[in-house]
Short mmCIF file of C-alpha atoms in Angstrom, two decimals:
data_model
loop_
_atom_site.label_atom_id
_atom_site.label_comp_id
_atom_site.label_asym_id
_atom_site.label_seq_id
_atom_site.Cartn_x
_atom_site.Cartn_y
_atom_site.Cartn_z
CA MET A 30 0.00 0.00 0.00
CA PRO A 31 1.59 3.30 -1.00
CA ALA A 32 2.29 5.82 1.75
CA SER A 33 -0.91 7.64 2.70
CA LYS A 34 -1.24 11.34 3.34
CA SER A 35 0.64 12.27 6.48
CA SER A 36 -2.35 13.50 8.48
CA GLN A 37 -4.41 10.41 7.77
CA ALA A 38 -1.49 8.10 8.50
CA VAL A 39 -0.80 9.75 11.86
CA VAL A 40 -4.45 9.38 12.86
CA LEU A 41 -4.38 5.72 11.89
CA THR A 42 -1.23 5.14 13.90
CA ILE A 43 -2.16 7.03 17.05
CA SER A 44 -5.65 5.53 17.04
CA THR A 45 -4.12 2.16 17.87
CA LEU A 46 -3.27 3.58 21.29
CA VAL A 47 -6.93 3.44 22.27
CA ALA A 48 -6.57 -0.33 22.49
CA VAL A 49 -3.46 -0.20 24.69
CA GLY A 50 -4.06 -1.60 28.15
CA LYS A 51 -6.62 -4.21 27.12
CA ALA A 52 -6.44 -7.50 25.27
CA PHE A 53 -6.57 -7.21 21.51
CA GLU A 54 -9.44 -8.98 19.77
CA GLU A 55 -8.48 -11.82 17.43
CA ILE A 56 -10.26 -11.56 14.10
CA SER A 57 -10.07 -13.20 10.68
CA SER A 58 -7.86 -11.61 8.04
CA ASP A 59 -10.79 -10.82 5.78
CA ARG A 60 -12.11 -8.42 8.42
CA CYS A 61 -8.86 -6.43 8.37
CA ASP A 62 -8.48 -3.51 5.98
CA CYS A 63 -4.75 -3.12 6.63
CA PHE A 64 -1.96 -4.50 8.80
CA LEU A 65 0.47 -2.38 10.80
CA THR A 66 3.81 -4.03 11.52
CA ASN A 67 6.05 -3.25 14.48
CA GLY A 68 9.80 -2.72 14.54
CA SER A 69 12.07 0.02 13.28
CA THR A 70 10.38 0.10 9.87
CA ALA A 71 6.74 -0.02 10.95
CA SER A 72 4.60 -0.02 7.81
CA TYR A 73 1.07 -0.59 6.57
CA PHE A 74 0.21 -3.53 4.32
CA ALA A 75 -3.07 -4.51 2.67
CA GLY A 76 -2.93 -8.32 2.50
CA HIS A 77 -2.17 -11.23 4.82
CA LYS A 78 -1.38 -14.91 4.21
CA PHE A 79 -0.41 -17.68 6.63
CA PHE A 80 0.80 -21.18 5.71
CA ASP A 81 0.92 -23.63 8.60
CA PHE A 82 2.90 -26.87 8.20
CA ARG A 83 2.90 -27.84 11.88
CA SER A 84 0.05 -30.34 11.88
CA LEU A 85 -0.18 -32.08 8.51
CA PRO A 86 0.38 -35.76 9.38
CA GLN A 87 -1.88 -36.89 6.54
CA TYR A 88 0.68 -35.49 4.07
CA ALA A 89 3.89 -36.58 5.81
CA TYR A 90 6.07 -38.50 3.36
CA VAL A 91 9.81 -38.38 2.66
CA PRO A 92 10.33 -39.30 -1.01
CA ALA A 93 13.27 -41.32 -2.26
CA HIS A 94 15.89 -39.56 -4.37
CA ILE A 95 15.52 -39.57 -8.15
CA GLU A 96 18.79 -40.38 -9.90
CA ASP A 97 17.66 -39.25 -13.36
CA ALA A 98 17.92 -35.47 -13.73
CA TYR A 99 15.30 -35.17 -16.48
CA GLU A 100 12.77 -37.29 -14.62
CA SER A 101 13.24 -35.29 -11.43
CA SER A 102 12.11 -32.07 -13.13
CA TYR A 103 8.76 -33.48 -14.17
CA VAL A 104 7.80 -35.67 -11.24
CA SER A 105 4.44 -35.02 -9.55
CA PRO A 106 4.24 -33.13 -6.25
CA THR A 107 4.97 -35.23 -3.19
CA SER A 108 1.49 -34.94 -1.66
CA GLU A 109 -1.98 -33.59 -2.31
CA TYR A 110 -1.19 -30.61 -0.12
CA PHE A 111 1.02 -29.20 -2.88
CA THR A 112 -1.82 -29.53 -5.41
CA SER A 113 -4.43 -27.99 -3.10
CA GLU A 114 -5.97 -24.57 -3.68
CA GLU A 115 -4.44 -23.37 -0.42
CA TRP A 116 -0.97 -23.91 -1.89
CA THR A 117 -1.38 -23.40 -5.64
CA SER A 118 -3.26 -20.11 -5.31
CA THR A 119 -0.07 -18.56 -3.90
CA TRP A 120 2.94 -20.77 -4.71
CA ARG A 121 4.39 -22.59 -7.71
CA ILE A 122 7.04 -25.32 -7.25
CA GLN A 123 9.90 -25.02 -9.75
CA GLY A 124 11.49 -27.59 -12.08
CA TRP A 125 14.11 -25.60 -14.02
CA ASN A 126 17.84 -26.34 -14.29
CA ASN A 127 21.09 -24.40 -14.72
CA SER A 128 22.41 -26.22 -17.79
CA ARG A 129 23.07 -22.92 -19.59
CA THR A 130 25.34 -21.61 -16.85
CA VAL A 131 27.11 -24.97 -16.68
CA ASP A 132 27.72 -24.87 -20.44
CA ALA A 133 29.00 -21.30 -20.09
CA GLY A 134 31.42 -22.34 -17.37
CA VAL A 135 29.75 -20.18 -14.71
CA ALA A 136 28.55 -23.15 -12.62
CA SER A 137 30.53 -26.34 -12.12
CA VAL A 138 27.66 -28.68 -11.23
CA LEU A 139 24.33 -29.28 -12.99
CA MET A 140 21.56 -28.21 -10.62
CA VAL A 141 17.99 -29.37 -11.18
CA HIS A 142 15.06 -28.11 -9.11
CA SER A 143 12.56 -30.88 -8.46
CA PRO A 144 9.05 -31.06 -6.95
CA ASN A 145 10.35 -34.25 -5.34
CA ASN A 146 12.38 -32.14 -2.92
CA VAL A 147 9.48 -30.17 -1.45
CA TYR A 148 7.60 -32.27 1.07
CA VAL A 149 6.03 -32.53 4.51
CA GLU A 150 7.72 -34.72 7.09
CA THR A 151 7.18 -35.81 10.67
CA ASN A 152 9.02 -33.79 13.30
CA GLN A 153 11.30 -36.26 15.06
CA ASP A 154 13.00 -33.73 17.36
CA ASP A 155 13.28 -34.53 21.03
CA ASP A 156 10.25 -32.84 22.59
CA PRO A 157 9.07 -31.56 19.18
CA ALA A 158 7.41 -28.15 18.94
CA SER A 159 5.26 -29.32 16.02
CA GLU A 160 3.87 -32.55 14.66
CA THR A 161 5.20 -31.92 11.14
CA PHE A 162 7.08 -29.34 9.07
CA MET A 163 7.79 -28.62 5.41
CA THR A 164 11.19 -29.52 3.98
CA LEU A 165 13.13 -28.12 1.04
CA ARG A 166 15.90 -30.61 0.27
CA THR A 167 19.06 -30.44 -1.80
CA ILE A 168 21.25 -33.51 -2.35
CA ARG A 169 24.39 -34.11 -4.39
CA LEU A 170 23.81 -37.15 -6.57
CA ARG A 171 26.33 -38.79 -8.87
CA ASP A 172 25.39 -36.80 -11.98
CA TYR A 173 23.80 -33.63 -10.63
CA GLN A 174 22.67 -31.57 -7.65
CA SER A 175 18.99 -32.12 -6.93
CA SER A 176 17.48 -28.98 -5.37
CA ALA A 177 14.21 -27.34 -4.31
CA GLU A 178 12.54 -24.02 -5.02
CA PHE A 179 9.10 -22.47 -5.04
CA GLU A 180 8.04 -18.96 -5.99
CA SER A 181 4.92 -16.84 -5.74
CA VAL A 182 2.27 -17.03 -8.45
CA ASP A 183 1.74 -13.30 -8.06
CA GLN A 184 4.66 -11.43 -9.63
CA GLY A 185 3.48 -8.03 -8.46
CA TYR A 186 4.43 -7.88 -4.79
CA GLN A 187 5.57 -4.36 -4.03
CA PHE A 188 6.61 -4.23 -0.39
CA VAL A 189 6.20 -7.13 2.01
CA SER A 190 7.00 -8.44 5.45
CA MET A 191 8.00 -12.10 5.03
CA ARG A 192 8.39 -14.35 8.07
CA MET A 193 9.16 -18.01 8.64
CA LEU A 194 9.80 -20.26 11.63
CA ALA A 195 12.67 -22.26 10.20
CA ARG A 196 16.07 -23.88 10.54
CA THR A 197 18.79 -25.05 8.15
CA ILE A 198 20.63 -28.31 8.70
CA GLY A 199 22.89 -30.51 6.63
CA ALA A 200 26.25 -30.81 4.93
CA PRO A 201 28.53 -28.00 3.71
CA GLY A 202 28.02 -26.84 0.14
CA ALA A 203 24.41 -25.61 0.12
CA ILE A 204 22.39 -22.44 0.46
CA THR A 205 18.87 -22.10 1.82
CA ALA A 206 17.04 -18.82 1.37
CA MET A 207 13.94 -16.64 1.67
CA PHE A 208 13.98 -13.71 -0.76
CA THR A 209 12.30 -11.33 -3.18
CA TYR A 210 13.35 -11.27 -6.83
CA ARG A 211 12.92 -9.27 -10.02
CA GLY A 212 15.01 -10.48 -12.94
CA ALA A 213 16.59 -8.37 -15.66
CA GLU A 214 18.60 -8.88 -18.84
CA GLU A 215 21.51 -7.01 -17.30
CA PHE A 216 22.85 -8.49 -14.07
CA SER A 217 23.35 -5.01 -12.64
CA GLN A 218 19.61 -4.32 -12.99
CA ILE A 219 18.44 -7.28 -10.90
CA GLN A 220 16.35 -6.28 -7.86
CA GLU A 221 16.50 -8.75 -4.98
CA SER A 222 16.49 -8.82 -1.19
CA ASP A 223 17.88 -12.00 0.37
CA LEU A 224 18.02 -13.86 3.64
CA GLU A 225 20.54 -16.65 2.99
CA PHE A 226 22.12 -19.44 5.01
CA ARG A 227 25.37 -20.88 3.66
CA THR A 228 26.23 -24.25 5.13
CA ILE A 229 29.94 -23.59 4.52
CA ASP A 230 29.76 -20.58 6.86
CA PRO A 231 29.99 -20.61 10.67
CA LEU A 232 26.78 -22.04 12.09
CA ASN A 233 25.84 -18.81 13.86
CA THR A 234 25.83 -16.56 10.79
CA VAL A 235 23.35 -15.51 8.11
CA GLN A 236 23.72 -13.33 5.01
CA CYS A 237 21.42 -10.32 4.50
CA THR A 238 21.77 -8.77 1.04
CA ASN A 239 20.25 -6.38 -1.47
CA GLN A 240 21.50 -7.81 -4.76
CA PRO A 241 23.61 -7.53 -6.77
CA ALA A 242 26.35 -8.02 -4.18
CA VAL A 243 29.13 -7.89 -6.79
CA ASP A 244 29.84 -5.39 -9.55
CA GLY A 245 30.39 -6.03 -13.25
CA GLU A 246 34.00 -7.04 -12.61
CA GLY A 247 33.10 -9.50 -9.87
CA SER A 248 34.26 -7.32 -6.98
CA LYS A 249 32.24 -7.35 -3.78
CA VAL A 250 29.93 -4.40 -3.15
CA ASP A 251 30.26 -3.86 0.60
CA GLU A 252 27.20 -1.62 0.93
CA ALA A 253 24.94 -4.37 -0.41
CA THR A 254 25.37 -7.04 2.23
CA ARG A 255 25.67 -7.74 5.95
CA ASN A 256 27.13 -10.89 7.50
CA VAL A 257 24.99 -11.21 10.61
CA THR A 258 25.57 -13.16 13.82
CA ILE A 259 22.39 -14.93 14.92
CA PRO A 260 21.46 -13.49 18.35
CA GLY A 261 20.86 -15.48 21.51
CA ARG A 262 23.79 -17.86 21.02
CA LEU A 263 21.73 -19.74 18.44
CA THR A 264 22.90 -21.38 15.22
CA HIS A 265 21.05 -21.85 11.96
CA ARG A 266 20.36 -25.42 13.11
CA ASP A 267 18.04 -24.05 15.80
CA TRP A 268 14.43 -23.11 15.17
CA ALA A 269 14.04 -19.33 14.94
CA VAL A 270 11.64 -16.79 13.48
CA TYR A 271 13.28 -15.05 10.51
CA ARG A 272 11.67 -11.90 9.18
CA MET A 273 12.51 -9.67 6.23
CA ASP A 274 10.66 -6.36 5.73
CA TRP A 275 10.96 -4.76 2.30
CA THR A 276 9.57 -1.21 2.46
CA PRO A 277 9.95 1.89 0.28
CA ALA A 278 12.84 3.10 2.43
CA ASP A 279 14.94 -0.04 2.86
CA THR A 280 15.03 -3.74 3.63
CA THR A 281 15.28 -4.74 7.29
CA TRP A 282 15.96 -8.18 8.75
CA TYR A 283 14.87 -9.53 12.15
CA ILE A 284 15.65 -12.76 14.01
CA ASN A 285 13.30 -13.70 16.85
CA GLY A 286 12.06 -10.12 16.85
CA GLN A 287 15.50 -8.52 17.07
CA ASN A 288 16.60 -6.12 14.33
CA VAL A 289 19.87 -7.52 12.98
CA ALA A 290 20.39 -5.56 9.74
CA SER A 291 18.95 -2.77 7.60
CA ILE A 292 20.10 -1.82 4.09
CA ALA A 293 18.76 1.08 2.04
CA PHE A 294 21.35 0.63 -0.72
CA GLN A 295 19.83 -1.14 -3.75
CA SER A 296 16.62 -1.98 -1.92
CA PRO A 297 14.15 -3.18 -4.61
CA ARG A 298 11.94 -0.50 -6.13
CA ASP A 299 9.68 -2.34 -8.58
CA PRO A 300 7.30 -5.30 -8.15
CA ASN A 301 9.01 -8.57 -7.16
CA ILE A 302 8.15 -12.23 -6.77
CA LEU A 303 8.67 -14.06 -3.46
CA MET A 304 10.87 -17.15 -3.34
CA PHE A 305 12.19 -19.90 -1.06
CA ASN A 306 14.87 -22.42 -2.02
CA SER A 307 17.54 -24.94 -1.04
CA TRP A 308 20.27 -25.40 -3.63
CA SER A 309 23.89 -25.68 -4.74
CA ASP A 310 25.73 -25.37 -8.04
CA GLY A 311 29.23 -26.25 -6.87
CA GLY A 312 30.38 -22.64 -7.21
CA SER A 313 32.38 -20.45 -4.86
CA TRP A 314 29.27 -18.96 -3.25
CA THR A 315 27.57 -22.24 -2.36
CA GLY A 316 30.58 -24.49 -2.09
CA ASN A 317 30.83 -27.93 -3.66
CA MET A 318 28.81 -30.57 -1.84
CA THR A 319 30.22 -34.09 -1.54
CA VAL A 320 28.35 -36.77 -3.51
CA GLY A 321 25.73 -38.38 -1.29
CA ASN A 322 25.46 -35.45 1.11
CA GLU A 323 22.28 -33.45 1.73
CA ALA A 324 21.07 -30.18 3.28
CA TYR A 325 17.59 -29.02 4.24
CA LEU A 326 15.50 -25.96 4.94
CA HIS A 327 12.86 -26.96 7.50
CA VAL A 328 9.86 -24.64 7.84
CA GLN A 329 7.07 -24.82 10.42
CA TRP A 330 5.15 -21.85 9.03
CA ILE A 331 5.32 -18.93 6.61
CA GLU A 332 3.51 -15.63 7.15
CA LEU A 333 3.19 -12.63 4.84
CA VAL A 334 1.72 -9.16 5.07
CA TYR A 335 2.05 -7.47 1.72
CA ASN A 336 0.99 -5.03 -0.96
CA THR A 337 0.59 -6.05 -4.57
CA THR A 338 0.21 -4.25 -7.87
CA THR A 339 -1.60 -7.21 -9.46
CA PRO A 340 -5.34 -6.39 -9.62
CA GLU A 341 -6.62 -9.96 -9.24
CA TYR A 342 -4.57 -10.43 -6.06
CA SER A 343 -5.30 -7.03 -4.57
CA LYS A 344 -7.62 -7.28 -1.61
CA ARG A 345 -9.28 -3.89 -1.64
CA GLU A 346 -9.33 -0.41 -3.06
CA GLU A 347 -6.38 1.77 -2.17
CA GLY A 348 -6.86 4.18 0.71
CA GLN A 349 -9.51 2.28 2.70
CA CYS A 350 -8.17 1.35 6.12
CA TYR A 351 -11.04 1.18 8.60
CA ASN A 352 -9.93 -1.85 10.63
CA VAL A 353 -6.21 -1.71 11.46
CA CYS A 354 -4.81 -5.12 12.42
CA SER A 355 -1.52 -6.60 13.64
CA ILE A 356 0.19 -9.96 13.26
CA ASP A 357 2.84 -8.93 15.79
CA GLU A 358 0.62 -8.41 18.84
CA THR A 359 -1.33 -11.66 18.54
CA GLU A 360 -0.97 -14.62 20.89
CA THR A 361 -2.19 -17.05 18.22
CA MET A 362 0.28 -17.40 15.36
CA GLY A 363 -1.36 -16.74 12.02
CA THR A 364 -4.42 -15.03 13.49
CA PRO A 365 -4.32 -11.21 13.42
CA VAL A 366 -5.67 -8.97 16.15
CA LEU A 367 -7.66 -5.79 15.74
CA LEU A 368 -5.61 -2.79 16.82
CA GLN A 369 -8.35 -0.33 16.01
CA GLY A 370 -11.53 -0.05 13.99
CA GLY A 371 -13.10 3.16 12.74
CA ALA A 372 -9.83 5.06 13.01
CA LEU A 373 -11.04 8.27 11.43
CA SER A 374 -13.82 8.64 14.00
CA LEU A 375 -11.27 8.69 16.81
CA LEU A 376 -9.48 11.90 15.92
CA ASP A 377 -10.79 13.71 18.99
CA ARG A 378 -9.73 10.86 21.26
CA THR A 379 -6.04 10.99 20.35
CA ARG A 380 -5.25 14.18 22.25
CA GLY A 381 -2.99 13.64 25.23
CA PHE A 382 -1.50 10.37 24.02
CA GLY A 383 1.92 11.84 23.14
CA SER A 384 3.60 10.62 26.33
CA LEU A 385 2.12 7.17 25.85
CA VAL A 386 3.50 7.01 22.31
CA SER A 387 6.96 7.76 23.64
CA ARG A 388 6.74 4.75 25.94
CA ILE A 389 5.78 2.36 23.13
CA PRO A 390 8.79 2.40 20.77
CA TRP A 391 7.30 0.68 17.75
CA LEU A 392 4.23 2.92 17.72
CA ALA A 393 6.38 5.99 18.16
CA MET A 394 8.49 4.89 15.21
CA ALA A 395 5.35 4.34 13.13
CA VAL A 396 4.21 7.88 13.88
CA MET A 397 7.56 9.28 12.75
CA ILE A 398 7.56 7.20 9.57
CA CYS A 399 4.01 8.07 8.62
CA SER A 400 4.42 11.77 9.31
CA THR A 401 7.38 12.18 6.92
#
């Protein structure tokens, strides 16, 4: 949702204070006109989606590897969940390969994305936090690297807060990622914000980048990336909530609610698609995985609040924000709460709340953002 007029935005923001001091009401997403995020880049978004993989035992199935590269591209999805309307209305599992870059000498290993590597499996952790989770698998086979990727059906996302409860485990030589992407004929024109885990890196680090991270001569662009230490003495093998907020001003990354990086340089400007993957091509960025080894991105849930330029995916007419909701203040993951309804009628009730704003950092930040 584009930035609204400053006066209207301030009223919308301050009106949320009326609800402070009492429990927020949980409501369905279709009753929300917009969603206000917290954090240093508090922003308004029009749409909300939540994908819950924590209790899908009827779909739990770990498929065997497919040795034939061609066959792996065209295999059917691993369960009916990935052919359901819930999934296919938003996501599309990929089956492309990198044979052109291998032939050009850019990649050293043939990589083939396969629907066979996106599946639901039983959580076998000690004292598991969920019954099941979704897995994106990559494995080095004798003749190729079998990988996993899915992308959004809607190619018109323009600003989004993407979150996942996830972990990355497995052998060195792989990358798992959550990112936005807009391709271009010229590499320098690509628009992309990344959250990437490299299994060749120290276990407690993650890469946050606004691509491209190298220039035309292959030299690193320092302003484009941050190598972040995961807070709380955690590693990427531990479950954590990873969040990436792409807004008009910048892209900001959070881990378990803590702001770990923010980059304005090269933050995407135009509509992007949303993507998740687990892959390797044997190159210097991913590393070269040993034959027979595997790595995985495990995901318990994915949540999005977003704006889109695609009419058929747009929820409502621009400028209508009667019920302001939050996915950050809820106690039930995936279910928003109503921060305030009928915001414009509350103008006279916002006087005297200045001191209260100052004591609630994320609301104070939202006021500053919206008033600029």
